[in-house]
Amino acid sequence: MSTALAEVLREWMPHQRWFGGKGREWAEVSEEGFFLSRSEPVVSVHRVRVTYADGAGETYLVPLSWRTHPEEDLSSAFVGAVPGKDAEGADRENYAYDAMRDRDATTPWLTHLVAASTVGPMHFHPAGVAPIPEGVPGDIVSTEQSNTSLVYGQDAIFKLFRRLDPGLNPDVEIGEALRRTENPHIAPLLGHVEIDDPDPANEPATVAMLQTFVRGASDGWRLATASVRDLYAEGDLHADEVGGDFAADSERLGAATASVHADLARVLPTEPADREWFTATAEAMRSRLDAALAVVPQLEEHLAGLRAVYAAVADSGDDVVRQRVHGDYHLGQVLRTATGWVVLDFEGEPARPLAERRQLDSPLRDVAGMLRSFDYAARHMLVEQPDDSQRAYRAQEWAVRNRGAFCTGYSAASGIDPCGDSPLLRALEADKAVYECVYEARNRPNWLMIPLQSLSRLTAGES
Ligand SMILES: Nc1ncnc2c1ncn2[C@@H]1O[C@H](COP(=O)(O)OP(=O)(O)O)[C@@H](O)[C@H]1O
Ligand SMILES: O=P(O)(O)O[C@H]1O[C@H](CO)[C@@H](O[C@H]2O[C@H](CO)[C@@H](O)[C@H](O)[C@H]2O)[C@H](O)[C@H]1O
């Protein structure tokens, strides 16, 4: 479609939460679109190729809905006006909206899934295990993160992967594999959508997935931070004495995590880690640190400490069986229902290449991710009061208590204590904190101090 649209997208995309190239200079942008629905409102889907000044590129998926007049109700979803023609060939403006925020434009996704359609280069694959709701509009999930999700009538949730990379997305791959296990800690996959790559030599990319919606659940981040607020409100009580103590939940979360890890190891490949893997893991951490330093110069003061922590991995004698893991495990990825925890989003870290995210890894990667998250939950309220030493002390107490409970739950369910004195675990925590520094610098600069402060502790060998 038009260059005018590409220019409109150049203005709009950097302001979207899902856009991973924030702060990078755009050299070029091109887009290719096709129709998802030709009835009103017309919905089109665009593959947008962004090339950055350093020569690197990314492809994003942008669904748009089109109106012939500005829609006031949709003003927050407005993308831009694009010159076009009416039916008689006269010039007019077409108004593009973010189709994920335009309820009337959300029904075609499920209609095509039910019909197992092929639409242009897109292929819709229903899983065939449970009915897919049809004809209901989808509501955008307001806490959208790296991707964009729509909830259809409390029955199903449709997640659109914004960045397109050739190959099956791990969230779909793992969803398919775990479906057979009937593990109670996952939400069943109902279907997925793929798009052919413009280069036929490449595998199709995953566009979206549909999953059973977990009703009446609260996410772990919201619950954990409510517990922290309760603690801060009770000036002289300890974490185990306040009403909002979270340790029992953390322990159950540890057990749920162990159960998911066990099933992943049962249905997908595993391999004992050899010496080369430890060496390569330490090397990967070192290069991630080097790249992060260019974005977050404050990492400089932790360089020596981090390099020592990583070097200990290469020399460690940890006994590790590599397997598929979650890869970006944190409190925002788990939901608590009346019956227990459900783990979501097996996509891995969105910033990593897909092939890397699909590699076998140590389950300690996920343990480290969740331990970091307890730290985040405890400390996020210190951002406003960095000098409140009493609060900092209590944050540390909350984090230690809940990190410990998580490890207890994991170890009781698996027979493996994940949190013993392991150089690998410490390095994985440090590596995650380095990733978080880059993530925060790009997305929430005032939160950068959270992972930065953790690095001081991690490199000093404290918990
Ligand atoms: N199956 C589900 N049931 C209920 N809520 C869900 C489900 N999947 C995701 N969510 C909600 O949507 C939010 C974002 O989903 P997630 O898969 O983590 O997306 P992202 O990849 O963008 O981080 C989650 O934090 C959760 O609140
Ligand atoms: O979008 P995703 O959920 O896949 O993950 C990205 O965004 C997360 C923030 O929403 C980020 O997580 C970091 O912040 C969380 C609190 O908001 C905290 O619980 C996590 O421990 C911390 O890593 C995640 O790293 C990023 O990949």
XYZ file of C-alpha atoms and ligand atoms in Angstrom:
517
model
C 0.000 0.000 0.000
C 0.936 3.655 0.009
C 4.093 5.362 1.112
C 1.781 7.875 2.779
C 0.643 5.109 5.125
C 4.256 4.114 5.834
C 4.964 7.726 6.827
C 1.901 7.787 9.088
C 3.135 4.601 10.756
C 6.598 6.094 11.213
C 5.015 8.800 13.359
C 2.669 6.512 15.261
C 4.599 3.324 15.972
C 7.348 4.725 18.244
C 4.624 5.753 20.721
C 3.197 2.253 21.010
C 4.166 0.193 24.054
C 4.755 -2.898 21.909
C 7.282 -1.165 19.675
C 10.713 -2.523 20.586
C 12.811 -0.016 18.635
C 12.232 2.989 20.911
C 15.088 5.446 20.833
C 16.542 3.984 17.614
C 16.842 6.146 14.523
C 14.724 4.977 11.580
C 16.452 4.935 8.201
C 13.601 3.464 6.186
C 10.105 2.107 6.523
C 7.999 0.114 4.090
C 4.698 -1.679 4.487
C 2.628 -4.285 2.747
C -1.053 -4.722 3.555
C -3.917 -7.096 2.831
C -7.552 -7.177 3.828
C -8.800 -9.151 6.826
C -12.380 -7.961 6.294
C -13.948 -5.946 3.487
C -17.233 -5.316 5.292
C -17.643 -2.203 7.468
C -15.345 -1.316 9.062
C -12.783 -2.461 6.552
C -9.901 -4.134 8.383
C -6.451 -4.505 6.891
C -3.324 -6.088 8.273
C 0.080 -4.567 7.530
C 3.517 -6.038 7.631
C 5.702 -3.039 8.460
C 9.426 -3.304 7.845
C 11.519 -0.822 9.822
C 15.196 -0.426 8.963
C 17.255 1.424 11.561
C 20.155 3.754 10.936
C 22.603 1.018 12.037
C 21.301 -1.218 9.232
C 19.386 -3.631 11.489
C 15.722 -4.210 10.755
C 12.518 -5.461 12.365
C 9.123 -6.393 10.999
C 5.959 -5.538 12.900
C 2.343 -6.513 12.388
C -0.155 -3.662 12.436
C -3.892 -4.274 11.945
C -5.823 -1.137 10.970
C -9.517 -0.359 10.660
C -10.640 2.258 8.157
C -13.325 4.934 8.297
C -14.324 7.561 5.792
C -14.977 10.113 8.563
C -13.176 10.721 11.834
C -14.775 8.706 14.662
C -14.781 10.696 17.868
C -15.334 7.595 20.013
C -12.163 6.119 18.592
C -9.957 9.167 19.025
C -7.510 7.317 21.312
C -7.118 4.643 18.604
C -6.459 7.144 15.797
C -3.388 6.309 13.750
C -3.595 8.914 10.974
C -5.297 10.211 7.872
C -4.177 8.753 4.563
C -5.055 10.256 1.172
C -7.192 7.890 -0.936
C -10.053 7.749 -3.438
C -13.771 7.231 -3.042
C -15.861 4.856 -5.216
C -16.117 7.515 -7.951
C -12.373 8.041 -8.000
C -12.492 11.442 -6.274
C -9.764 12.332 -3.762
C -10.639 11.932 -0.093
C -8.989 11.198 3.255
C -9.257 7.709 4.760
C -8.976 7.559 8.531
C -6.893 4.726 9.941
C -7.458 3.393 13.474
C -5.678 0.808 15.577
C -7.912 -2.187 14.791
C -7.110 -3.791 18.142
C -8.755 -0.831 19.902
C -11.746 -0.681 17.566
C -14.248 -3.246 18.932
C -16.162 -3.424 15.649
C -12.983 -4.480 13.915
C -12.164 -7.372 16.268
C -14.639 -10.062 15.136
C -12.915 -11.181 11.881
C -10.027 -12.817 13.761
C -12.250 -15.455 15.370
C -14.480 -15.860 12.305
C -11.395 -16.819 10.318
C -10.143 -19.149 13.049
C -13.466 -21.000 13.207
C -13.382 -21.339 9.402
C -9.690 -22.352 9.368
C -9.326 -19.721 6.603
C -6.403 -18.616 4.531
C -6.455 -14.837 4.077
C -3.735 -13.556 1.767
C -0.495 -14.878 3.277
C -2.189 -15.603 6.658
C -3.273 -19.095 7.706
C -5.720 -19.637 10.565
C -5.316 -22.905 12.512
C -7.994 -23.836 15.074
C -6.667 -26.366 17.629
C -9.941 -28.275 17.395
C -10.057 -29.078 21.114
C -12.756 -26.677 22.299
C -15.272 -24.352 20.682
C -14.068 -20.905 19.618
C -16.531 -18.118 20.461
C -17.778 -16.362 17.323
C -19.564 -13.100 16.645
C -18.551 -11.440 19.923
C -16.315 -8.368 19.909
C -12.985 -8.424 21.683
C -11.912 -5.982 24.391
C -8.305 -4.937 24.560
C -6.388 -5.972 27.683
C -5.479 -2.668 29.277
C -2.265 -3.930 30.871
C -0.931 -4.716 27.411
C 2.746 -5.473 27.366
C 4.998 -6.536 24.516
C 2.052 -7.831 22.516
C -1.594 -6.862 22.213
C -4.396 -9.036 23.567
C -8.160 -9.058 23.108
C -10.569 -10.797 25.483
C -13.645 -12.267 23.818
C -16.599 -12.514 26.186
C -14.612 -13.944 29.113
C -14.129 -17.150 27.092
C -11.011 -16.700 25.031
C -8.030 -14.380 24.816
C -6.415 -13.576 21.474
C -2.815 -12.445 21.576
C -1.348 -10.658 18.567
C 2.433 -10.952 18.368
C 3.592 -7.570 17.208
C 7.076 -8.474 16.027
C 7.276 -10.986 13.224
C 10.156 -13.443 13.085
C 10.249 -16.570 10.945
C 9.450 -19.726 12.936
C 6.792 -20.962 15.325
C 6.444 -18.727 18.386
C 7.442 -20.652 21.550
C 4.152 -19.663 23.194
C 2.266 -21.654 20.540
C 4.824 -24.453 20.385
C 4.775 -24.962 24.153
C 1.000 -24.465 24.340
C 0.582 -27.305 21.817
C 2.994 -29.570 23.682
C 1.580 -28.904 27.161
C -2.019 -29.348 26.013
C -1.450 -33.089 25.962
C -0.282 -33.113 29.605
C -3.476 -31.600 31.044
C -1.254 -29.690 33.441
C -3.587 -27.657 35.700
C -1.194 -24.699 35.712
C -1.570 -23.686 32.047
C -4.382 -22.173 29.950
C -5.273 -24.439 26.985
C -4.418 -23.270 23.468
C -7.458 -22.906 21.161
C -5.724 -21.998 17.927
C -3.105 -19.889 16.213
C -2.459 -17.808 13.092
C 0.633 -17.845 10.883
C 1.839 -15.635 8.043
C 4.048 -16.743 5.152
C 7.392 -15.004 5.017
C 8.009 -12.866 1.902
C 11.118 -15.024 1.418
C 9.798 -18.550 0.691
C 13.034 -19.988 2.075
C 11.990 -18.821 5.547
C 9.473 -20.497 7.834
C 6.128 -18.689 8.368
C 5.963 -16.320 11.351
C 3.392 -16.668 14.129
C 0.916 -13.804 14.022
C -1.349 -14.640 16.937
C -2.660 -17.268 19.304
C -6.021 -17.907 20.935
C -6.146 -19.349 24.435
C -8.823 -20.204 26.987
C -9.437 -17.122 29.131
C -8.779 -17.773 32.824
C -11.763 -16.223 34.556
C -11.834 -14.444 37.880
C -8.052 -14.422 38.225
C -5.626 -11.808 39.543
C -2.109 -11.518 38.271
C 0.816 -12.205 40.544
C 2.287 -8.717 40.224
C -0.927 -7.086 41.429
C -1.239 -9.521 44.356
C 2.397 -9.294 45.380
C 2.492 -5.503 45.252
C -0.738 -5.334 47.290
C 1.037 -7.443 49.897
C 4.028 -5.065 49.863
C 1.712 -2.062 50.290
C 0.074 -3.794 53.288
C 3.480 -4.278 54.826
C 4.490 -0.642 54.310
C 1.193 0.494 55.833
C 1.981 -1.400 59.068
C 4.928 0.568 60.389
C 6.091 -1.890 63.107
C 5.062 -5.323 61.891
C 7.192 -7.861 60.071
C 6.245 -9.438 56.729
C 4.951 -12.602 58.415
C 2.713 -10.627 60.792
C 0.681 -8.502 58.371
C -2.668 -9.527 56.896
C -1.419 -9.363 53.331
C 1.430 -11.848 53.806
C 2.151 -13.424 50.414
C 4.476 -16.258 51.440
C 1.892 -19.078 51.154
C 1.075 -17.904 47.623
C 4.769 -17.693 46.776
C 5.249 -21.245 48.018
C 2.358 -22.520 45.886
C 3.766 -20.599 42.939
C 7.084 -22.398 43.436
C 5.263 -25.753 43.370
C 3.279 -24.782 40.236
C 6.504 -23.721 38.519
C 8.129 -27.065 39.338
C 5.086 -28.906 37.963
C 5.218 -26.985 34.661
C 8.972 -27.553 34.393
C 8.483 -31.286 34.993
C 5.870 -31.519 32.220
C 7.991 -29.481 29.817
C 10.830 -31.923 30.412
C 8.442 -34.864 29.878
C 6.979 -33.803 26.530
C 9.800 -31.829 24.930
C 13.492 -32.682 24.462
C 16.029 -32.542 27.293
C 19.811 -32.839 27.312
C 22.426 -32.893 30.084
C 24.466 -29.683 30.082
C 28.069 -30.247 29.080
C 31.133 -28.099 29.708
C 30.669 -26.284 26.384
C 27.185 -25.204 27.422
C 28.489 -23.590 30.630
C 31.221 -21.834 28.675
C 28.786 -20.654 25.995
C 26.279 -19.485 28.624
C 28.923 -17.407 30.390
C 30.035 -15.985 27.030
C 26.442 -15.094 26.075
C 26.030 -13.268 29.386
C 29.252 -11.348 28.788
C 28.176 -10.239 25.331
C 24.749 -9.244 26.557
C 26.471 -7.113 29.174
C 28.670 -5.480 26.532
C 25.612 -4.623 24.424
C 23.710 -3.369 27.477
C 26.554 -1.057 28.417
C 25.987 0.947 25.243
C 22.382 1.618 26.345
C 22.913 1.918 30.115
C 26.292 3.531 30.891
C 25.568 3.190 34.641
C 26.404 -0.509 34.255
C 30.069 0.479 34.053
C 30.501 0.426 37.846
C 29.242 -3.184 37.996
C 31.403 -4.499 35.160
C 34.119 -6.133 37.204
C 31.629 -7.678 39.641
C 29.442 -9.009 36.848
C 32.365 -10.466 34.930
C 33.431 -12.340 38.058
C 29.900 -13.697 38.582
C 29.797 -14.866 34.946
C 33.274 -16.380 35.115
C 32.108 -18.537 38.028
C 29.501 -20.110 35.713
C 32.119 -21.295 33.257
C 33.987 -22.972 36.149
C 30.937 -24.273 38.007
C 30.213 -27.918 38.605
C 26.422 -27.448 38.690
C 24.467 -30.489 37.612
C 22.071 -29.178 34.957
C 19.647 -30.924 32.620
C 18.720 -28.529 29.838
C 15.093 -28.382 28.758
C 12.502 -25.974 27.352
C 11.704 -23.245 29.854
C 9.415 -20.224 30.131
C 12.227 -17.771 29.435
C 10.706 -14.496 30.690
C 9.231 -15.598 33.975
C 7.971 -12.886 36.305
C 4.988 -12.088 38.519
C 3.099 -10.449 35.638
C 3.091 -13.814 33.837
C 1.186 -15.790 36.463
C -2.484 -15.653 37.404
C -3.959 -16.800 40.706
C -7.377 -18.413 40.464
C -9.543 -19.954 43.178
C -7.795 -23.274 42.521
C -4.185 -22.250 42.094
C -1.618 -20.565 39.861
C -1.720 -20.524 36.053
C 1.443 -19.741 34.081
C 1.099 -17.589 30.923
C 3.219 -16.347 28.065
C 5.841 -18.955 27.165
C 7.192 -16.626 24.514
C 10.543 -15.963 26.183
C 12.150 -12.527 26.289
C 10.656 -10.602 23.367
C 13.975 -8.853 22.647
C 15.846 -12.124 22.008
C 15.974 -13.769 18.576
C 13.384 -16.537 18.203
C 15.944 -19.275 17.598
C 17.680 -18.385 20.872
C 14.393 -18.404 22.782
C 13.641 -21.930 21.546
C 16.940 -23.378 22.735
C 17.122 -25.806 25.652
C 18.088 -23.989 28.813
C 18.395 -24.491 32.542
C 15.078 -24.304 34.448
C 17.050 -22.088 36.829
C 16.585 -19.343 34.192
C 12.908 -19.195 35.239
C 13.681 -19.502 38.941
C 16.053 -16.541 38.560
C 13.375 -14.563 36.681
C 10.831 -15.046 39.444
C 13.361 -14.292 42.197
C 14.097 -11.016 40.388
C 10.388 -10.316 40.269
C 10.004 -10.668 44.047
C 12.775 -8.132 44.293
C 10.952 -5.799 41.893
C 7.661 -6.126 43.763
C 9.377 -5.324 47.046
C 11.305 -2.334 45.730
C 9.103 -0.659 43.139
C 7.662 1.690 45.765
C 11.148 2.842 46.722
C 11.396 4.586 43.364
C 9.558 7.566 44.855
C 11.425 7.404 48.188
C 14.933 6.229 47.387
C 16.315 7.556 50.698
C 13.790 5.892 53.022
C 16.141 3.397 54.682
C 13.408 1.926 56.904
C 11.333 1.125 53.822
C 14.382 -0.289 52.038
C 15.028 -2.586 55.008
C 11.434 -3.806 54.999
C 11.472 -4.279 51.226
C 14.490 -6.521 51.635
C 12.729 -8.487 54.376
C 9.651 -9.023 52.144
C 11.792 -10.078 49.194
C 13.865 -12.549 51.235
C 10.740 -14.089 52.788
C 8.910 -14.559 49.486
C 11.938 -15.650 47.504
C 12.560 -18.267 50.198
C 8.933 -19.445 50.139
C 9.017 -19.785 46.336
C 12.153 -21.948 46.572
C 10.604 -24.063 49.333
C 7.525 -24.731 47.187
C 9.660 -25.573 44.155
C 11.880 -27.886 46.083
C 8.999 -29.682 47.848
C 7.297 -30.363 44.495
C 10.383 -31.388 42.531
C 12.781 -32.771 45.106
C 15.365 -30.295 43.770
C 16.359 -27.238 45.776
C 16.707 -24.609 43.056
C 18.098 -21.936 45.335
C 21.114 -23.571 46.938
C 24.416 -21.798 46.590
C 24.562 -22.072 42.808
C 26.914 -19.916 40.722
C 24.597 -20.489 37.766
C 21.537 -19.173 39.603
C 23.409 -16.084 40.751
C 24.671 -15.427 37.240
C 21.218 -15.930 35.739
C 19.796 -13.424 38.206
C 22.526 -10.957 37.328
C 21.986 -11.556 33.601
C 18.255 -10.925 34.039
C 18.958 -7.724 35.963
C 21.201 -6.540 33.106
C 18.357 -7.279 30.639
C 15.984 -5.379 32.921
C 18.319 -2.356 32.972
C 18.011 -2.118 29.181
C 14.252 -2.743 29.321
C 13.738 -0.034 31.951
C 16.063 2.470 30.256
C 13.952 2.119 27.117
C 10.491 1.858 28.644
C 10.394 3.198 32.236
C 13.588 5.154 32.930
C 12.508 6.050 36.482
C 12.462 2.321 37.302
C 16.046 1.780 36.145
C 17.257 2.085 39.724
C 15.452 -1.171 40.655
C 17.644 -3.552 38.626
C 20.705 -1.322 39.053
C 20.501 -1.524 42.849
C 20.013 -5.285 42.665
C 23.247 -5.563 40.730
C 25.127 -4.057 43.649
C 23.760 -6.813 45.886
C 24.172 -9.611 43.361
C 27.778 -8.791 42.604
C 28.511 -8.488 46.324
C 27.225 -12.040 46.845
C 24.186 -11.019 48.928
C 20.655 -12.402 48.448
N -5.359 -17.056 29.334
C -5.517 -15.898 29.988
N -6.544 -15.715 30.842
C -6.708 -14.535 31.497
N -5.914 -13.468 31.346
C -4.868 -13.590 30.523
C -4.616 -14.809 29.795
N -3.513 -14.625 29.045
C -3.093 -13.369 29.288
N -3.897 -12.736 30.170
C -3.757 -11.347 30.657
O -3.139 -10.560 29.655
C -1.898 -9.991 30.139
C -0.873 -9.998 29.013
O -0.689 -11.325 28.545
P 0.722 -11.902 28.130
O 0.535 -13.230 27.499
O 1.650 -11.868 29.308
O 1.137 -10.841 27.027
P 2.563 -10.212 26.672
O 3.262 -11.252 25.849
O 2.221 -9.006 25.904
O 3.285 -9.914 27.950
C -1.493 -10.887 31.313
O -0.749 -10.205 32.277
C -2.838 -11.309 31.870
O -3.305 -10.342 32.771
O 6.058 -7.913 28.135
P 6.472 -9.069 28.972
O 5.550 -9.383 30.086
O 6.801 -10.264 28.137
O 7.842 -8.681 29.729
C 8.513 -7.436 29.606
O 7.864 -6.468 30.417
C 7.921 -6.690 31.840
C 7.268 -5.487 32.542
O 5.944 -5.461 32.303
C 9.356 -6.827 32.323
O 9.339 -7.220 33.692
C 10.032 -6.434 34.645
O 9.062 -5.641 35.360
C 8.107 -6.411 36.096
C 7.210 -5.423 36.838
O 6.503 -4.627 35.944
C 8.802 -7.336 37.096
O 7.833 -8.147 37.758
C 9.785 -8.230 36.361
O 10.479 -9.039 37.302
C 10.764 -7.369 35.596
O 11.643 -8.207 34.823
C 10.035 -7.943 31.548
O 11.391 -8.042 31.984
C 9.955 -7.631 30.049
O 10.513 -8.695 29.291
